[in-house]
Coordinates of C-alpha atoms and ligand atoms in Angstrom, one line a residue:
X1 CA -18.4 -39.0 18.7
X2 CA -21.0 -40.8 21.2
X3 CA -19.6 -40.3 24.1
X4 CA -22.2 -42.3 27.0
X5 CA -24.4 -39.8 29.3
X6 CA -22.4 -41.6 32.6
X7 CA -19.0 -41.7 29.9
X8 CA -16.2 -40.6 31.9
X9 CA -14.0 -37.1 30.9
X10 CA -10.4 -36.0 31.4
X11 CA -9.8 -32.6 30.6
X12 CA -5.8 -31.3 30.7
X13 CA -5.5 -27.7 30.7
X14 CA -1.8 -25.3 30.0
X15 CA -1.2 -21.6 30.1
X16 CA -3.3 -21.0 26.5
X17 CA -6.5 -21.4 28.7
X18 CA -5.1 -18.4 30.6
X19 CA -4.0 -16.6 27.8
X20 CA -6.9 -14.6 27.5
X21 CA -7.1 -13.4 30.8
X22 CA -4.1 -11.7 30.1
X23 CA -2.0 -14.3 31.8
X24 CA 1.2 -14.7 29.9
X25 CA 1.9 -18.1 28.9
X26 CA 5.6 -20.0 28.6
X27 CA 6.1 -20.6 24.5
X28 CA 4.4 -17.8 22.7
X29 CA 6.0 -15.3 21.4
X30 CA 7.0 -12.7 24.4
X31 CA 6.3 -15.3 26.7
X32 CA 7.4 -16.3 30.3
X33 CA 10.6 -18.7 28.6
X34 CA 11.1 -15.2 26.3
X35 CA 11.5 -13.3 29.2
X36 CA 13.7 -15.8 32.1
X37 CA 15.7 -19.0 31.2
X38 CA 13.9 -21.9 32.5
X39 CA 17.2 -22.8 34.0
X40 CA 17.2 -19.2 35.6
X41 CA 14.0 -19.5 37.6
X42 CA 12.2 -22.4 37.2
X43 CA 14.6 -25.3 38.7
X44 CA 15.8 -26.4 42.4
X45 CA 19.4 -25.7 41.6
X46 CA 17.8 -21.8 40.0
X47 CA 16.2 -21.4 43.7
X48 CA 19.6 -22.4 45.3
X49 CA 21.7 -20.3 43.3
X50 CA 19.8 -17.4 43.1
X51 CA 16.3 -17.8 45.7
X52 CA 15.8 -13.6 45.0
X53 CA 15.2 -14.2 41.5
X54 CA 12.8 -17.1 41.7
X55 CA 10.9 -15.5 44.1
X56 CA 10.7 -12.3 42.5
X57 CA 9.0 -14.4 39.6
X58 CA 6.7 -16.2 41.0
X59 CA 5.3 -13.3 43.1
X60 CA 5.2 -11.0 40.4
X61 CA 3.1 -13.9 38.7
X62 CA 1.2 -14.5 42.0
X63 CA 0.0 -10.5 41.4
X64 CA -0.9 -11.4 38.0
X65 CA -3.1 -14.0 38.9
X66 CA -4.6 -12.2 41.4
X67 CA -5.6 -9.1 38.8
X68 CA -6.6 -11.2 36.5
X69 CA -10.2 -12.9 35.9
X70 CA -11.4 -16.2 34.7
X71 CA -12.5 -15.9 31.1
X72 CA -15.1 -17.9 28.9
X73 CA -13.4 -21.1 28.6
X74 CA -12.4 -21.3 32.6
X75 CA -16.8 -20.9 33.0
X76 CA -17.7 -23.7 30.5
X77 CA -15.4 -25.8 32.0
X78 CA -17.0 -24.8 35.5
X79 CA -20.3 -25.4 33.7
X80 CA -19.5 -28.8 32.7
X81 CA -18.4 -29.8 35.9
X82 CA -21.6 -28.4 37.7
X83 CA -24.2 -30.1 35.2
X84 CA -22.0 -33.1 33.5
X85 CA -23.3 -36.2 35.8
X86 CA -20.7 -39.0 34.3
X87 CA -17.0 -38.4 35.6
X88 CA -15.1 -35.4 35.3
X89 CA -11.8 -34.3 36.5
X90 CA -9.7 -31.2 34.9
X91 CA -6.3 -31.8 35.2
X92 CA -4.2 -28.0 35.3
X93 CA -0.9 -27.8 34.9
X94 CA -1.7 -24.0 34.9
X95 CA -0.4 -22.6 38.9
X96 CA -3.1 -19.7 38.7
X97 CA -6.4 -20.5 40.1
X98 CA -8.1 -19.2 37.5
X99 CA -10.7 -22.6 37.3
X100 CA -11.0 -22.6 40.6
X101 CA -12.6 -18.8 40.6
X102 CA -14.8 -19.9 37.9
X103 CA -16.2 -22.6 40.2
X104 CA -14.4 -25.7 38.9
X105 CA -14.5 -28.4 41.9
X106 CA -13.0 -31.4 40.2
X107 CA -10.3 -30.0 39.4
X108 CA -6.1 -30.4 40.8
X109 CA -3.1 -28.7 40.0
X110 CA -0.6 -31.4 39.2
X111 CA 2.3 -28.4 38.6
X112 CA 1.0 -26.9 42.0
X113 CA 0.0 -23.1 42.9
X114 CA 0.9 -19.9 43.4
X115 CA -1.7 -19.3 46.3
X116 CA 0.4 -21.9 48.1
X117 CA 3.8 -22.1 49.8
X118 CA 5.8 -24.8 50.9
X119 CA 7.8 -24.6 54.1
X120 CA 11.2 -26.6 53.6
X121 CA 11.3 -26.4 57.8
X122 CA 8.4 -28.1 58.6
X123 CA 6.8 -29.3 55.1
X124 CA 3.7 -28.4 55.2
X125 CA 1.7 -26.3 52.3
X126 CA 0.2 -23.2 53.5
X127 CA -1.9 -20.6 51.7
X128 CA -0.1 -17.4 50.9
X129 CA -0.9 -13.9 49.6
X130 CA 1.8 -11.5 50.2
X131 CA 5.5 -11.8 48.8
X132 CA 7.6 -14.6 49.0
X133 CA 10.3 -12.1 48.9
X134 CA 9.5 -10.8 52.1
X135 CA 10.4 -14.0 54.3
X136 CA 7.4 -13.9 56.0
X137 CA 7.1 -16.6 58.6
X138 CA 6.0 -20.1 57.9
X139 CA 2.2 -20.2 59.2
X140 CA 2.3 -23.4 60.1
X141 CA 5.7 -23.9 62.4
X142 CA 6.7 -20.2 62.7
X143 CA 10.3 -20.3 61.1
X144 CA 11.3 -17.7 58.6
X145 CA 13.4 -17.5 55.2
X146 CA 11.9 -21.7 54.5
X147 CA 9.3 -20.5 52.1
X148 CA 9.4 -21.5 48.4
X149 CA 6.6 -21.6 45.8
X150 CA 4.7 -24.7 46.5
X151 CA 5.2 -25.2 42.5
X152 CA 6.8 -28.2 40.5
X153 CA 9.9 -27.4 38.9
X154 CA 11.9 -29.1 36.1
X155 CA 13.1 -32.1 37.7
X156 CA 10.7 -32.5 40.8
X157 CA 7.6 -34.9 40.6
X158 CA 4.2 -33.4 40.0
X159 CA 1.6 -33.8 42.1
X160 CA -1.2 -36.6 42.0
X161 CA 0.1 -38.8 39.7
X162 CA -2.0 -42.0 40.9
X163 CA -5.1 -40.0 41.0
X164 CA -4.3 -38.9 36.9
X165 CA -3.7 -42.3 35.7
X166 CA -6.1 -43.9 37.5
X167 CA -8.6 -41.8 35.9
X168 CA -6.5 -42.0 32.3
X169 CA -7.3 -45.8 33.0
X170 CA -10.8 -45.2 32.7
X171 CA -11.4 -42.3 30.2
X172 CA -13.7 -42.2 27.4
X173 CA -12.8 -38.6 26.4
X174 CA -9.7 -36.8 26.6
X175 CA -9.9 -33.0 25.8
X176 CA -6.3 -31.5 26.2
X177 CA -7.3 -27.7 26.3
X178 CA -4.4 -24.8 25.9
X179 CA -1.0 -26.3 26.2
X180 CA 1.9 -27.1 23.5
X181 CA 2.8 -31.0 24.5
X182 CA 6.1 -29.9 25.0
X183 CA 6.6 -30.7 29.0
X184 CA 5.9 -34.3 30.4
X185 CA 4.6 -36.3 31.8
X186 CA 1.6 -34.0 31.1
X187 CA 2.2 -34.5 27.8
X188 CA 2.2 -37.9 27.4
X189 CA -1.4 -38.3 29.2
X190 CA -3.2 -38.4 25.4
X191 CA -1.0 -41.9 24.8
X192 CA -2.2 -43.1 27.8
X193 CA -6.1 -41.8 27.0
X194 CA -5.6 -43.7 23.7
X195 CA -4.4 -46.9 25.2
X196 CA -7.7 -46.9 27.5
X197 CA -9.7 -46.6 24.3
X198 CA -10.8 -42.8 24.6
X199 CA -11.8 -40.3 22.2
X200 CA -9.1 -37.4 21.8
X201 CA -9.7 -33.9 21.5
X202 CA -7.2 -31.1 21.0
X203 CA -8.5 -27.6 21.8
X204 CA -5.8 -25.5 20.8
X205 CA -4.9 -22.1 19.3
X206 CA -2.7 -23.8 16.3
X207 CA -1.7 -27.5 16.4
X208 CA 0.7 -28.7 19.4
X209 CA 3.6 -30.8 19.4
X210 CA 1.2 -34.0 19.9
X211 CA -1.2 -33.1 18.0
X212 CA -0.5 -36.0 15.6
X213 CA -2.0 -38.3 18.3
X214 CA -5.2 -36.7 18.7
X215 CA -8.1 -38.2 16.9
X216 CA -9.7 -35.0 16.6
X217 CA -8.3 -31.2 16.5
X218 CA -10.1 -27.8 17.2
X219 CA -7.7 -24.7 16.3
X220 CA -8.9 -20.8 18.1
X221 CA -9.7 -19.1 20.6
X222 CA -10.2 -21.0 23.7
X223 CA -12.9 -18.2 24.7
X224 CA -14.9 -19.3 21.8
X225 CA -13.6 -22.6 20.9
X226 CA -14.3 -24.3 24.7
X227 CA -17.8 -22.8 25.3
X228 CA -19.1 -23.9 21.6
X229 CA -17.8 -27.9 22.8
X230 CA -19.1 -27.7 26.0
X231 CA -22.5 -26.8 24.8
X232 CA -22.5 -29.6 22.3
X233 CA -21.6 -32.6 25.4
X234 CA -24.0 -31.3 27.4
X235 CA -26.8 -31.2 24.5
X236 CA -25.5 -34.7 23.6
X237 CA -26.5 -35.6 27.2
Ligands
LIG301 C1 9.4 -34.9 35.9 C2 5.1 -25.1 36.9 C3 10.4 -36.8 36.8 C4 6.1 -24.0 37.1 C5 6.0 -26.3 35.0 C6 10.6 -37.1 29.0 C7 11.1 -36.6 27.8 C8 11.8 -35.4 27.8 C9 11.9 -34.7 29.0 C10 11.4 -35.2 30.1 C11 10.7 -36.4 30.2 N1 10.3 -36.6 31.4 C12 10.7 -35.6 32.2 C13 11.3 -34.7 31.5 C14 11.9 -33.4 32.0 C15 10.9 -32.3 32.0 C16 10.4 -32.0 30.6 O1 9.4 -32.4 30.2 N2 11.2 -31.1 29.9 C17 10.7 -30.7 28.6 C18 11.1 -29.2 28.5 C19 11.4 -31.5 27.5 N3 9.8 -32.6 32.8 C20 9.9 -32.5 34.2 O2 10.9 -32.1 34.7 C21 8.7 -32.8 35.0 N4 9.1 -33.6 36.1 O3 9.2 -35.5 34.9 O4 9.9 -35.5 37.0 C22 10.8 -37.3 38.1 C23 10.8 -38.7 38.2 C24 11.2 -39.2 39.4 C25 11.5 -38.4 40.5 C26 11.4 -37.0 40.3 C27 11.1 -36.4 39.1 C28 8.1 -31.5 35.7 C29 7.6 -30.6 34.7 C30 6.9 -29.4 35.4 C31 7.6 -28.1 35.3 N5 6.8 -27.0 35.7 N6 5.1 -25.4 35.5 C32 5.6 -22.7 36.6 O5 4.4 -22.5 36.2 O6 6.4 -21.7 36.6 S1 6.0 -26.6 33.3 C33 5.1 -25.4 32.5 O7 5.3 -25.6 31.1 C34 3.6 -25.5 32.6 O8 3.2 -25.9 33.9 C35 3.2 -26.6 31.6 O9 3.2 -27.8 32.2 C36 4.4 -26.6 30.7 C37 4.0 -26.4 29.3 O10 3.4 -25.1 29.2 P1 2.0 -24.9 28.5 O11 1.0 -24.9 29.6 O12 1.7 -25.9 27.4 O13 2.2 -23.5 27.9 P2 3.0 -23.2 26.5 O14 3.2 -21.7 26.5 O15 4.0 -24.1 26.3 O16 1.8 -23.5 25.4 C38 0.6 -22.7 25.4 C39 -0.2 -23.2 24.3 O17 -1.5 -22.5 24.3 C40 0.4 -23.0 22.9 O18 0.3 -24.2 22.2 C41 -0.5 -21.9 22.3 O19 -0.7 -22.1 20.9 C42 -1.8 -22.1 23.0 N7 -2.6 -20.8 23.2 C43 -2.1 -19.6 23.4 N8 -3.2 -18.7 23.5 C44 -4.3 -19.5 23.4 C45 -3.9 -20.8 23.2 N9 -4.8 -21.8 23.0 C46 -6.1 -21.5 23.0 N10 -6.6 -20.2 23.2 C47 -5.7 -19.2 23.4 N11 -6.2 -17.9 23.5

């Protein structure tokens, strides 16, 4: 498709971008869902029954991140972002920060991050790298045992929703990169790129639950699959 050399691009990421960075993702088989019930650890009412558990998960995912690298498909999208000169903004719902390590800039995490906490004393976000577990004290106020993941759960509002549909309003290519379509609103952002007219692309390892919508599919390895697209906007430009 001709896609203008100012043409604006939306580009959603999931867990399948991670994947192989070793990052486990939710849906695959012996995934994070395979291994804790959503309703287990990934909830407000999980964290107040049981705030051990949760916390357990997301720093043992915190680690992961941490050990883990950005692969090919986090540095084309990096790429893109340094040399594409229309508009660009990657949308993760990923909570690694596995673009940002790449070198991403126009980027946000609408699910959140695991490199940030939230105090529930004093509500402010506040880098952290050692266990939630632990209680450490709150950075920002000093209170202890008020840290949670700053990370939306089932149920809670995800972050930078104006920002996302302003720029859904505006898109002339939509790329949804490494996620099933199965949580919303993320994945209801393709109906809304279709409304404003945009070109739809689905980078995926097999065909996701929206992939009906999509004018245009892509099925492997996002390792190979991403860097092979991004090479052919940027020679477009
Ligand atoms: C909200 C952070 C409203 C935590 C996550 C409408 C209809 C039905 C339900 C709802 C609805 N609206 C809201 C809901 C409820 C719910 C929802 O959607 N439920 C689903 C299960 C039906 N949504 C919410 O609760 C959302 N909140 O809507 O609030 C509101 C309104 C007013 C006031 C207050 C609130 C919040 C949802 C956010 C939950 N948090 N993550 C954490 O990370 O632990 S969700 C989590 O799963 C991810 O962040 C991601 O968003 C989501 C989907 O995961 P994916 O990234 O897609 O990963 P998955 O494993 O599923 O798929 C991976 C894909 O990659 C696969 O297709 C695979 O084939 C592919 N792949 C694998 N390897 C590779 C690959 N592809 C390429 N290369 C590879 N190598």
């Amino acid at each position: 498709m001709a896609l203008p050399q100012d043409g604006n691009i939306v580009i959603l990421t999931g867990a399948g971008i991670s994947a192989e960075s070793g990052l486990d993702t939710f849906r695959d088989a012996g995934g994070l869902w395979a291994q804790h019930r959503v309703e287990d650890v990934a909830t407000p009412e999980a964290f107040a029954r049981n705030a051990d558990l949760v916390l357990n998960f997301y720093d043992s995912r915190r680690e992961g991140a941490a050990a883990a690298r950005p692969n090919a498909a986090h540095a084309a999208l990096a790429r893109l972002d340094r040399e594409w000169r229309g508009g660009l903004l990657i949308v993760t719902q990923n909570v690694d920060d596995l673009h940002e390590r790449a070198g991403a800039e126009r980027l946000l995490h609408m699910h959140g991050s695991l490199a940030l906490a939230w105090c529930t004393a004093c509500d402010a976000r506040v880098p952290i790298a050692q266990d939630l577990i632990d209680r450490p004290a709150c950075p920002a106020c000093g209170a202890s045992g008020h840290l949670r993941p700053d990370v939306v759960w089932f149920g809670e509002m995800p972050y930078e929703m104006d920002r996302i549909y302003a720029a859904l309003g505006i898109v002339d290519l939509f790329v949804s990169i490494g996620t099933s379509g199965a949580v919303y609103p993320a994945a209801g952002f393709v109906q809304e790129a279709r409304t404003s007219g945009a070109h739809c692309l689905e980078i995926n390892l097999e065909p996701s639950q929206g992939t009906h919508v999509f004018h245009e599919a892509r099925h492997g390895q996002a390792g190979q699959v991403v860097p092979a697209w991004v090479d052919e906007v940027l020679d477009m430009a």
